[in-house]
Coordinates of C-alpha atoms in Angstrom, one line a residue:
M1 CA -96.8 -106.1 -24.1
L2 CA -98.3 -107.9 -21.3
F3 CA -95.3 -107.4 -18.9
A4 CA -93.2 -104.5 -17.9
R5 CA -89.4 -104.7 -18.4
S6 CA -87.3 -105.2 -15.3
D7 CA -85.6 -101.8 -15.8
A8 CA -88.9 -100.0 -16.1
V9 CA -90.1 -101.7 -12.8
Q10 CA -86.8 -100.7 -11.1
S11 CA -87.4 -97.1 -12.3
C12 CA -90.8 -97.1 -10.7
W13 CA -89.6 -98.4 -7.5
Q14 CA -87.0 -95.6 -7.2
F15 CA -89.9 -93.3 -7.3
V16 CA -92.3 -95.2 -4.9
E17 CA -89.8 -96.6 -2.4
P18 CA -89.1 -93.1 -0.8
I19 CA -92.7 -92.5 -0.3
L20 CA -93.2 -95.8 1.4
K21 CA -90.3 -95.2 3.7
Y22 CA -91.6 -91.8 4.6
Q23 CA -94.9 -93.2 5.5
A24 CA -93.4 -96.0 7.4
G25 CA -91.7 -93.3 9.8
D26 CA -93.6 -90.9 12.0
H27 CA -95.3 -89.3 9.0
A28 CA -98.7 -90.0 7.8
L29 CA -100.1 -89.6 4.3
H30 CA -103.4 -87.9 4.4
G31 CA -106.2 -89.3 2.5
Y32 CA -109.2 -87.3 1.0
A33 CA -112.5 -88.1 -0.8
S34 CA -112.6 -88.6 -4.6
G35 CA -113.6 -85.5 -6.3
T36 CA -112.6 -83.1 -3.5
W37 CA -109.7 -80.7 -3.4
G38 CA -107.4 -82.8 -1.1
P39 CA -106.8 -83.1 2.5
K40 CA -107.2 -80.2 5.0
E41 CA -103.6 -80.6 5.8
A42 CA -102.7 -79.3 2.3
E43 CA -104.2 -76.0 3.2
S44 CA -102.2 -75.5 6.4
L45 CA -99.0 -76.5 4.4
L46 CA -99.5 -73.7 2.0
R47 CA -100.6 -71.2 4.7
R48 CA -97.1 -71.5 6.3
D49 CA -95.7 -69.6 3.3
G50 CA -98.5 -67.2 3.0
R51 CA -100.0 -69.0 0.0
T52 CA -103.7 -70.2 -0.7
W53 CA -105.1 -72.7 -3.2
R54 CA -107.1 -71.5 -6.2
F55 CA -110.6 -73.0 -6.3
P56 CA -111.9 -72.4 -9.8
C57 CA -115.2 -74.3 -9.1
K58 CA -115.8 -72.7 -5.6
N59 CA -118.6 -70.4 -7.1
L60 CA -120.5 -73.4 -8.3
A61 CA -121.1 -75.0 -4.9
N62 CA -120.6 -74.3 -1.3
T63 CA -118.4 -77.3 -0.7
H64 CA -114.9 -78.3 -2.0
Y65 CA -116.5 -80.6 -4.4
C66 CA -116.3 -79.4 -8.0
E67 CA -119.1 -80.3 -10.4
L68 CA -118.5 -79.1 -14.0

C-alpha cells in the first residue's frame, strides 16, 4: 500500500499530538547524539527516585557511546 488509511493516521496523531502540545508549553524535549545513551537530563530524572541507568557497554569505552 502506498497510502495510510485515515483511521491509522488519526490513531498516530492521538499519540503524537500530546507530545507536541507538551513541547509547545514551557517544557523542552532534550536531544542527544546518535549512538549515545540519551540526554543528561534522563539521569537526573531517574536519580530523583534513587534509580540509575544500566550501561551494558560501559566497560568497553570511557564514554557513553556503545561500540559492540
